Coordinates of C-alpha atoms and ligand atoms in Angstrom, one line a residue:
X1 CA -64.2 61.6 121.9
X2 CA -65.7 61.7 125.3
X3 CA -66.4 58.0 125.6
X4 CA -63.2 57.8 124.4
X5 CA -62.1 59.5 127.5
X6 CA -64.1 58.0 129.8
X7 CA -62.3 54.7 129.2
X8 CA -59.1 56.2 129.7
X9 CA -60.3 58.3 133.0
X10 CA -61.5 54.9 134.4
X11 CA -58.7 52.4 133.2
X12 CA -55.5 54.4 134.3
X13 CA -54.1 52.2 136.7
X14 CA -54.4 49.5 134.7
X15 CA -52.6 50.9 131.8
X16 CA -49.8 52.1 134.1
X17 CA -49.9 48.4 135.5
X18 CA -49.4 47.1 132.2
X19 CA -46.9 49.6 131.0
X20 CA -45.0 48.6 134.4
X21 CA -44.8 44.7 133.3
X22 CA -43.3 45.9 130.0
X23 CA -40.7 47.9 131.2
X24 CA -39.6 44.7 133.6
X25 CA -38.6 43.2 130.5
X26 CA -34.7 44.1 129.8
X27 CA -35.0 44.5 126.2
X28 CA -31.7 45.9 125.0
X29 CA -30.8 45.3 121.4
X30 CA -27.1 46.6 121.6
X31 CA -26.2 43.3 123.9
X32 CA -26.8 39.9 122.3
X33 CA -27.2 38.3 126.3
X34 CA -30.7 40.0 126.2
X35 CA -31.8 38.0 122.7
X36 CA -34.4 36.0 124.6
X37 CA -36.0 39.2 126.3
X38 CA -35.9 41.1 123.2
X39 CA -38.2 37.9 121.4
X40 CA -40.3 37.7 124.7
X41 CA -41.0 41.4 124.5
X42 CA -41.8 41.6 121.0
X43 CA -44.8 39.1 122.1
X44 CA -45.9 40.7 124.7
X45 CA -46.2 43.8 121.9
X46 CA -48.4 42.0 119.8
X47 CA -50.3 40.4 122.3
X48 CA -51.3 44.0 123.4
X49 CA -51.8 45.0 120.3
X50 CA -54.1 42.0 119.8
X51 CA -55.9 42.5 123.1
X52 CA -56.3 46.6 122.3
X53 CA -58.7 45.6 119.1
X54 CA -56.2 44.6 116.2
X55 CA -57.8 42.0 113.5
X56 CA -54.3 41.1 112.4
X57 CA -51.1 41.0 114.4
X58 CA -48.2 38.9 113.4
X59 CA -44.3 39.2 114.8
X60 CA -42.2 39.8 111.9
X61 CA -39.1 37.9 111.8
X62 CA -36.3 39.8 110.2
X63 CA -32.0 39.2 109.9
X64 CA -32.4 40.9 113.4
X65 CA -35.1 40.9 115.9
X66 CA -38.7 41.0 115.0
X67 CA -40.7 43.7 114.0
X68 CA -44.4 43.5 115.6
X69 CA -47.3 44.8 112.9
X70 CA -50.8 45.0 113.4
X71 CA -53.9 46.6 111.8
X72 CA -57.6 47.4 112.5
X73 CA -59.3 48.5 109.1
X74 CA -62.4 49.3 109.3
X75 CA -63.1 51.0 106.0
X76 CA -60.6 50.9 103.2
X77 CA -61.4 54.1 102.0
X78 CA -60.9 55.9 105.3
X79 CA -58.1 57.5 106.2
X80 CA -55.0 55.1 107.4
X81 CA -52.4 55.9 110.7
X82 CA -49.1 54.0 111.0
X83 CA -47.9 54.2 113.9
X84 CA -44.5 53.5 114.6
X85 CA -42.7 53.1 117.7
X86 CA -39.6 50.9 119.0
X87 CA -39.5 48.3 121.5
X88 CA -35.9 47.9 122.1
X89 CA -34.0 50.0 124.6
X90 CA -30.4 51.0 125.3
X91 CA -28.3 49.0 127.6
X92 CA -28.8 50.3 131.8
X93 CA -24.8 51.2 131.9
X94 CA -23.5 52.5 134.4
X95 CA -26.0 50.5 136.8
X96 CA -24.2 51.3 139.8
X97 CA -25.5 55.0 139.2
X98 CA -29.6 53.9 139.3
X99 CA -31.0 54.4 142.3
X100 CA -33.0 51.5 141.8
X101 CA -32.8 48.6 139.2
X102 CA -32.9 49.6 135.6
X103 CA -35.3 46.6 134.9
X104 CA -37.4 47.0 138.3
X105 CA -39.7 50.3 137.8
X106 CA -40.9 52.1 140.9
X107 CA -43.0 55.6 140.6
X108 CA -41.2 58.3 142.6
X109 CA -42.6 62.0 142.8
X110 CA -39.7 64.6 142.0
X111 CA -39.6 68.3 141.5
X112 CA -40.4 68.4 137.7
X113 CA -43.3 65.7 138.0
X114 CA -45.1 65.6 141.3
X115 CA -47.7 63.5 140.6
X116 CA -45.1 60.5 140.3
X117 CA -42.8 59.3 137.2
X118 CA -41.7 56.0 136.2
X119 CA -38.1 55.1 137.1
X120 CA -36.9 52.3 134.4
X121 CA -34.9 51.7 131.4
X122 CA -37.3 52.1 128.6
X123 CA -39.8 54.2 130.7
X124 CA -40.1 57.3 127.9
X125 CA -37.8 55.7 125.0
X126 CA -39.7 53.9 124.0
X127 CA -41.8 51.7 125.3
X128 CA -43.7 54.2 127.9
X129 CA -44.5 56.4 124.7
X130 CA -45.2 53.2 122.5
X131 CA -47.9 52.2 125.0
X132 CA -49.5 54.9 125.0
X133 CA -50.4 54.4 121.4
X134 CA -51.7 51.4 122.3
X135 CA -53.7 52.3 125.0
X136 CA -55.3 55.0 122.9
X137 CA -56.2 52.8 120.6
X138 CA -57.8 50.6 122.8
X139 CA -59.7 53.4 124.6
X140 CA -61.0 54.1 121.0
X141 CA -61.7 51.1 119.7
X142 CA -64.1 50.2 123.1
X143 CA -65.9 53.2 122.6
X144 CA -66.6 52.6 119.4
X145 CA -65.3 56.3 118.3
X146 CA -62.5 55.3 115.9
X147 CA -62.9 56.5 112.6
X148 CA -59.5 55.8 111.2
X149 CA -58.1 52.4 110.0
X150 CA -54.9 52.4 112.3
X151 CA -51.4 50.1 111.6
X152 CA -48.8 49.3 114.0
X153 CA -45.0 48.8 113.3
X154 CA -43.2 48.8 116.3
X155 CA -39.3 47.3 115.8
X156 CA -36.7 46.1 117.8
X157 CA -34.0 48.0 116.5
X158 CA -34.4 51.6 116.6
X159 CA -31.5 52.2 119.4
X160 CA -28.9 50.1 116.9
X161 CA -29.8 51.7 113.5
X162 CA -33.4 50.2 112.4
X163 CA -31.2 48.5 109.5
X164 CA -33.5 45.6 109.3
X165 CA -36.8 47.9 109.4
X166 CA -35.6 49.7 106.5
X167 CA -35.3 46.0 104.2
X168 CA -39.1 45.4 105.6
X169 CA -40.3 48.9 105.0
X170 CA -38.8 48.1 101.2
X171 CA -40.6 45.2 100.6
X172 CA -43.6 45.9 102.1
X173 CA -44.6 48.9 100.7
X174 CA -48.2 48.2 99.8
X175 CA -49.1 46.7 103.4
X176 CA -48.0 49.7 105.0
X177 CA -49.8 52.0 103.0
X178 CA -51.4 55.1 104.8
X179 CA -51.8 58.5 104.9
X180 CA -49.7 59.8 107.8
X181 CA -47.3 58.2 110.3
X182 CA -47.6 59.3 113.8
X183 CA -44.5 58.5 116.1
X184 CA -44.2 59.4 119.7
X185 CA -40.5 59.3 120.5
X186 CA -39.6 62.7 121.0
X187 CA -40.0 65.2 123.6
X188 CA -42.0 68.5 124.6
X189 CA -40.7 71.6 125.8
X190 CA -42.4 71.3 129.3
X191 CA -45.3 69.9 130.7
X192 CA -47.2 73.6 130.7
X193 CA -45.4 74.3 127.0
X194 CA -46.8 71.3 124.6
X195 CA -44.9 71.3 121.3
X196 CA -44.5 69.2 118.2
X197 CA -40.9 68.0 116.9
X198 CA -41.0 69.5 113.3
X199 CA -37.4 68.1 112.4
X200 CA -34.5 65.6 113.9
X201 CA -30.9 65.8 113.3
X202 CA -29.1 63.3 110.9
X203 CA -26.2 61.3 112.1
X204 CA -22.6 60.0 111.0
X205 CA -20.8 57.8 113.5
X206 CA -17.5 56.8 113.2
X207 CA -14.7 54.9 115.6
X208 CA -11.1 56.2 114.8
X209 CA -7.9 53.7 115.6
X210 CA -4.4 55.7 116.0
X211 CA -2.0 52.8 115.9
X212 CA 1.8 53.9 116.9
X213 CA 4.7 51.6 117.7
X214 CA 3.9 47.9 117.3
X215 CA 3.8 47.2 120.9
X216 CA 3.3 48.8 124.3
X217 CA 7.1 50.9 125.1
X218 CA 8.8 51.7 128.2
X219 CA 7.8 55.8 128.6
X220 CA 11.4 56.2 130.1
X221 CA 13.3 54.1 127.4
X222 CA 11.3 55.4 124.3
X223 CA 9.4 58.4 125.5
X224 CA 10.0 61.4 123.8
X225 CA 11.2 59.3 120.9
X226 CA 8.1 58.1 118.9
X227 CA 4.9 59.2 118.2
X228 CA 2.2 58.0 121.4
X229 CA -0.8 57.4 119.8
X230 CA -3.0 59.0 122.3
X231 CA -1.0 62.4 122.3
X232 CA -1.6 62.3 118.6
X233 CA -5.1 61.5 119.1
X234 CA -5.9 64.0 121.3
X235 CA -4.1 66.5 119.4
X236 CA -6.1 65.1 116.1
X237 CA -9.5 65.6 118.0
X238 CA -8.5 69.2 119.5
X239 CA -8.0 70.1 115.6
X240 CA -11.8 69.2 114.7
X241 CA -13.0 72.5 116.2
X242 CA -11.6 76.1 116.0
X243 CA -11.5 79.0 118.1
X244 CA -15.1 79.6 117.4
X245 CA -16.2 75.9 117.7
X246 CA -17.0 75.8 113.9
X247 CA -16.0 72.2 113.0
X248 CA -12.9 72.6 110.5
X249 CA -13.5 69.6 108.4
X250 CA -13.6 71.0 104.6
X251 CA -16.8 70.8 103.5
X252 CA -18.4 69.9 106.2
X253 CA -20.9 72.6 106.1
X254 CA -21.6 72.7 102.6
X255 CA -24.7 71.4 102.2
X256 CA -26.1 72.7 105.7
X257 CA -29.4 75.4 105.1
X258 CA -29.1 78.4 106.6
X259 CA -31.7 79.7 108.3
X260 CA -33.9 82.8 107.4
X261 CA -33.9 85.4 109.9
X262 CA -37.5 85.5 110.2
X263 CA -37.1 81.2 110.4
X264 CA -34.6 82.4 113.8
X265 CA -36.5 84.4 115.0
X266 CA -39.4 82.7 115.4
X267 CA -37.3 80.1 116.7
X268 CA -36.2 82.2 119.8
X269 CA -39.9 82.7 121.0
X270 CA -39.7 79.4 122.6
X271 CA -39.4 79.7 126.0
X272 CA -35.6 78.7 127.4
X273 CA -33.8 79.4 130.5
X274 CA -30.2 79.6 130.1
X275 CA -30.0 79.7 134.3
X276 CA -32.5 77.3 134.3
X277 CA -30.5 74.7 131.6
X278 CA -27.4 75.3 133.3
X279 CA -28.9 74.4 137.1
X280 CA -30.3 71.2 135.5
X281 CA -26.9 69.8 134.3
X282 CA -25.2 70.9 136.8
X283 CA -22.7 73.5 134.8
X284 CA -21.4 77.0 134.8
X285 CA -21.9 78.0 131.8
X286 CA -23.3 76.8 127.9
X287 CA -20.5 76.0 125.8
X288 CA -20.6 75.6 121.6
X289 CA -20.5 77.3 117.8
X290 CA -20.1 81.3 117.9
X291 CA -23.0 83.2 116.6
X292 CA -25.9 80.8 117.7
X293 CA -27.9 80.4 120.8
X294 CA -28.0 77.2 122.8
X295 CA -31.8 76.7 121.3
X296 CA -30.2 76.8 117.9
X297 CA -26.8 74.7 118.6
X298 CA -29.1 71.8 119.5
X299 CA -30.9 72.1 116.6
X300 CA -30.5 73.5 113.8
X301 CA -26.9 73.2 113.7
X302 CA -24.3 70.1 113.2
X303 CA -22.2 68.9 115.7
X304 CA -19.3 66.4 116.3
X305 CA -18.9 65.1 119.3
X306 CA -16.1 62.6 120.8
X307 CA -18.4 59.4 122.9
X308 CA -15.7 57.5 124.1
X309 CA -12.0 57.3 124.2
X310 CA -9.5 54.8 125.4
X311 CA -6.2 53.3 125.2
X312 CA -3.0 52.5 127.2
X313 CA -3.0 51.7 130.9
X314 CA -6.1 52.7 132.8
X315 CA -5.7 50.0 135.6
X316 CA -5.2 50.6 139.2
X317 CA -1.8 52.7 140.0
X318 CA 0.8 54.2 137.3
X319 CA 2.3 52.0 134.5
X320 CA 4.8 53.6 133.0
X321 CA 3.9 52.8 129.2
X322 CA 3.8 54.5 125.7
X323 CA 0.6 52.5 124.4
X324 CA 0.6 51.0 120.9
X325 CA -2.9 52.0 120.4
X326 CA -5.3 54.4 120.9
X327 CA -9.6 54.9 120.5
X328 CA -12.0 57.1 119.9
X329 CA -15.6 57.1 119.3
X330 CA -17.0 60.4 117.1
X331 CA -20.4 61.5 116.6
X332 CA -21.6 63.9 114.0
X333 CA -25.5 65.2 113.9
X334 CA -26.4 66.6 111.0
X335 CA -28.7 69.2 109.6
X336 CA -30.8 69.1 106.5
X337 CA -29.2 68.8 103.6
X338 CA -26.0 67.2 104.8
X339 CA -25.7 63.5 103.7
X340 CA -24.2 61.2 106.1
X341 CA -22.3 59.1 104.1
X342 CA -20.9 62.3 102.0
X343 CA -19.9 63.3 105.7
X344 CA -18.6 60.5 106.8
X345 CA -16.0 60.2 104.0
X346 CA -15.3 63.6 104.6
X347 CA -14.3 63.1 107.9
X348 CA -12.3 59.9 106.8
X349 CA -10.9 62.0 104.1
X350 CA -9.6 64.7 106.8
X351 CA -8.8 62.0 109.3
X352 CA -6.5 60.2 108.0
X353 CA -4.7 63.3 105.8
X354 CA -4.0 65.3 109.4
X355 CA -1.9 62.3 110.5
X356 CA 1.5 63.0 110.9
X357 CA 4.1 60.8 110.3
X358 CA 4.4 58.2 112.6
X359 CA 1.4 56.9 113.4
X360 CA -1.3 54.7 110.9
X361 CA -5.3 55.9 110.9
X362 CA -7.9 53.4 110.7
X363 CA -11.6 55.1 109.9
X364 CA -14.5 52.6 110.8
X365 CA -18.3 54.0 109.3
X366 CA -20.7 53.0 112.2
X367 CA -24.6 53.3 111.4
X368 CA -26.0 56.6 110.2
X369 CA -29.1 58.1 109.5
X370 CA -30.5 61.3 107.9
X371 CA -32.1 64.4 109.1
X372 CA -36.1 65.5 108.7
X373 CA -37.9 67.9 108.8
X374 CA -41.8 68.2 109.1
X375 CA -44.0 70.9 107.6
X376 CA -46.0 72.5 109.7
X377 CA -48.7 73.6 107.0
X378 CA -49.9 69.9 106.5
X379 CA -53.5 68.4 107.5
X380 CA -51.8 65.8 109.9
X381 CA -49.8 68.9 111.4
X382 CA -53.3 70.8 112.2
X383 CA -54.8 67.8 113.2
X384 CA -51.9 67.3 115.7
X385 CA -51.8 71.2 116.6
X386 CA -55.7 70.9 117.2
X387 CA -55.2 68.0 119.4
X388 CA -52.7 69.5 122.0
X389 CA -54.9 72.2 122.2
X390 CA -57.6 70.3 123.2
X391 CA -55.9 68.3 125.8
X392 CA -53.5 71.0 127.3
X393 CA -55.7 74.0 126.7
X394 CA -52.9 75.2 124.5
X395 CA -51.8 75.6 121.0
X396 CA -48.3 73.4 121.1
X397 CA -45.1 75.2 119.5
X398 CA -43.1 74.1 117.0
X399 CA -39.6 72.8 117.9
X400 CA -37.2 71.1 116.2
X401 CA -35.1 68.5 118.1
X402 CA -31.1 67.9 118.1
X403 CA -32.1 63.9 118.7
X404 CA -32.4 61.2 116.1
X405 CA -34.7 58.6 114.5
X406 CA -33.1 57.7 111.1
X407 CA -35.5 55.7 109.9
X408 CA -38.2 58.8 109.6
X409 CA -36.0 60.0 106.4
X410 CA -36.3 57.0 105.2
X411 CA -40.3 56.5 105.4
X412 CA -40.5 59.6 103.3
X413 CA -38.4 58.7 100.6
X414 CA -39.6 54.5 101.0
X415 CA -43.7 55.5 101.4
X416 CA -43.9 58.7 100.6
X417 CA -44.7 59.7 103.6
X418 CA -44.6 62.6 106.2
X419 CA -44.3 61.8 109.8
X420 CA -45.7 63.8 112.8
X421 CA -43.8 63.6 116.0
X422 CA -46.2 63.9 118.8
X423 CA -43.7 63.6 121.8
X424 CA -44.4 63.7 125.3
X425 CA -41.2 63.3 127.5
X426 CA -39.2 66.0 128.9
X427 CA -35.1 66.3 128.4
X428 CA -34.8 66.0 131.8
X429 CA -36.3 62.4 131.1
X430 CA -32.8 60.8 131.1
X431 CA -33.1 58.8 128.2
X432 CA -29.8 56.6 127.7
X433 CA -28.8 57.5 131.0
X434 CA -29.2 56.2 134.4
X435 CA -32.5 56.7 136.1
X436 CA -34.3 57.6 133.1
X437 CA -38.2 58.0 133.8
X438 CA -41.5 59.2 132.0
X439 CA -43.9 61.2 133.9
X440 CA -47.2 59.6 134.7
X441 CA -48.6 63.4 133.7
X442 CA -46.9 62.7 130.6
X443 CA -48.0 59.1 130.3
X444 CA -51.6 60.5 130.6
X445 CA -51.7 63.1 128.4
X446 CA -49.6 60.8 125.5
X447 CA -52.9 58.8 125.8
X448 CA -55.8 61.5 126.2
X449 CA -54.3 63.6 123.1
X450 CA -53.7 60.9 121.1
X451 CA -57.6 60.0 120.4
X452 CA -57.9 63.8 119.1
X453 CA -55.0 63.3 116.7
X454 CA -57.3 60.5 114.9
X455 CA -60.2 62.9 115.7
X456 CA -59.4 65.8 113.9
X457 CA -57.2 64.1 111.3
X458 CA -59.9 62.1 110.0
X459 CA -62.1 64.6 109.9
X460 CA -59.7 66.6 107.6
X461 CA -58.0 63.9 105.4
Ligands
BES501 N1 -36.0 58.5 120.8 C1 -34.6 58.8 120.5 C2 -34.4 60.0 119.7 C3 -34.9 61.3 120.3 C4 -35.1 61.5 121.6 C5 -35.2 62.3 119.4 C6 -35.5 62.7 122.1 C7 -35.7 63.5 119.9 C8 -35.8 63.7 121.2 C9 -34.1 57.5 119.8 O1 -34.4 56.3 120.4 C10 -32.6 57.6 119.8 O2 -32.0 57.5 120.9 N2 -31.9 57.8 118.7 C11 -30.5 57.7 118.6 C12 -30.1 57.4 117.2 C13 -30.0 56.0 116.9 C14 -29.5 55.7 115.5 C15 -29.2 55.2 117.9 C16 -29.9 59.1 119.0 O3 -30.5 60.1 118.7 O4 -28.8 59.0 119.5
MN502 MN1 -36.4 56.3 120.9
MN503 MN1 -33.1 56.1 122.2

């Protein structure tokens, strides 16, 4: 590979340039405004692609937005990487919080990456981690040292519930044959503690509507009278958890696999700084579940968490109102083997039976996904291990993350497939939130360690 990494040594600023164009595009799938930058960006995709050494690209139309595929073969009976990444990104809200535009990237040394970052929306999830795969690729393909047939799927969808990807992967099961499928979306413990994601949490998502009277009352006329919907709510929501922050839906935690504990405590050998997690948030103390550490919660565990509520008068100055309606949003991640849609009717089932008189439920099932896990005894896992170790001078840990990409279930049960999650941005990243940035470190090494992946792994398979 050292041609390989010649190329890359001598065409970094270039492929940061490029990655910087990319990122100027506001792709956000959530927000149908942005439809004509999410079909501009997918076309820039494939034109990279194309440009990087692809024989066949094409842009995918779908229900949705497109999905970009393209393939280099070069042998039919060589091994075969699919490589899957999303182009789309989550909206730039709250802007007024970015200390530059979203959709205007600047590098900007801080503490945690001094030899610069990317500020942008995008910059790690996904399309700084995306590139890289690209850039690999075309670092191996003009050195002549790839020894893999290599397929791209990149969609448009991944922050809005890939729904579309999962009809394409469905019908097109025989053109995405391969032997592995290598996704860099994730994260690493820190830039001096490389590690693989071995498993991603499952989600249920759900938006609860607590309707009381049939129109907005007078608090003096009516209060203390009728139910207000957002009392009840919040009451409703206190009742999810109990004194020990075990969530007291009934069976809710059936399913859930307990962990060994020889499984736990290898789990606590990676490194982690409770002052260290606190200072970087900006909070006392950890909060969650009795009887597991904060490394755990995140993890191996299922959560619920309320994103959003609203209702009544939120305007400038005091209205005195009892609101006819009140909103929540609710999370769940979930842990192998709970099934989200057995856990979203749970919830529903719960929901709506701790109502009290007085008020009318409404459950509404948002996108889901399930939760993976990744053995760490495969080829494709010592091929990944081995190529860390190469590029960081040492061996990567195992970790499994409290994030989700649903659709990485769904390969496995769809293709058959195993996925390796080769992350490389840091939690401190600020993915979905303002000012969120990839470090060029990062950005580097994503590209240098990826060629050994293909390396090793063909060697192997
Ligand atoms: N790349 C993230 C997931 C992620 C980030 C996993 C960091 C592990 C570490 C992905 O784009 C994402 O945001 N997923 C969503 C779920 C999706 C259905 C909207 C999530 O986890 O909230
Ligand atoms: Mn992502
Ligand atoms: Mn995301």
């Amino acid at each position: 590979m050292d041609k390989t990494q010649g190329f890359i040594n001598q065409n970094k600023e270039r492929f940061l340039n490029e990655l910087i164009e990319l990122l100027k595009i506001p792709s956000i799938s959530a927000d149908p405004n942005y439809a004509e930058s999410m079909h501009q960006m997918a076309e820039e995709v494939a034109n990279s692609i194309r440009k990087a050494g692809a024989d066949m690209v094409e842009v995918c139309e779908t229900d949705g937005y497109p999905i970009v595929y393209g393939e280099k073969i070069i042998d039919p009976s060589l091994p075969t990487v699919l490589v899957y990444g999303h182009y789309d990104v989550q909206p730039a809200d709250p802007v007024d919080l970015w200390h530059s535009p979203a959709f205007e990237p600047v590098v900007k040394k801080t503490e945690l990456h001094p030899m610069g970052a990317i500020f942008a929306r995008g910059a790690c999830d996904d399309k700084g981690q995306m590139y890289m795969h690209v850039k690999a690729f075309e670092a191996m393909v003009a050195s002549g040292e790839l020894k893999c047939n290599v397929k791209f799927m990149i969609e448009g969808e991944e922050e809005v519930g890939s729904s579309n990807l999962a009809t394409y992967v469905k019908e097109n099961k025989e053109k995405l044959k391969a032997d592995v499928i290598l996704v860099s979306d994730t994260g690493m413990l820190a830039n001096d503690v490389p590690s693989i994601t071995t498993g991603l949490r499952g989600l249920s998502y759900v938006e609860v509507e607590v309707t009381g009277p049939n129109r907005d009352l007078h608090s003096g006329l009516y209060g203390g009278c009728v139910a207000n919907p957002i009392n009840i709510l919040a009451k409703m929501i206190a009742s999810l958890h109990d004194e020990n922050n075990h969530i007291a839906i009934p069976g809710f935690y059936d399913k859930v696999i307990e962990l060994s504990d020889e499984e736990r405590a290898e789990m606590a050998k990676a490194p982690f700084s409770k002052a260290d997690y606190c200072k970087s948030i900006d909070i006392e103390d950890v909060y969650g579940e009795a009887g597991y550490s904060t490394m755990e919660r995140g993890s191996i565990r299922p959560t619920l968490d309320v994103n959003g509520i609203w209702g009544g008068y939120t305007g400038e100055g005091a209205k005195t109102v009892i609101p006819s309606k009140a909103y929540a949003k609710i999370s769940m991640r979930l842990v192998p083997d709970q099934d989200p849609d057995e856990i979203t009717r749970l919830f529903m089932e719960h929901f709506t039976k701790i109502a009290p008189e007085g008020v009318r439920v409404k459950v509404m099932p948002h996108h889901g996904g399930e939760p993976a896990v990744t053995p760490i005894d495969s080829f494709a896992y010592e091929a990944a291990s081995k190529a860390y170790e190469k590029s960081f001078g040492k061996k990567p840990i195992p970790v499994r993350s409290g994030g989700s990409i649903p659709i990485v279930a769904m390969f496995e049960k769809e293709l058959g497939l195993k996925t390796i999650l080769m992350g490389f941005g840091l939690d401190s990243d600020a993915i979905h939130s303002p000012n969120e940035h990839f470090g060029l470190f990062n950005y580097y090494k994503g590209i240098e360690t990826i060629p050994y992946f293909y390396h090793y792994f063909s060697e192997m398979a």
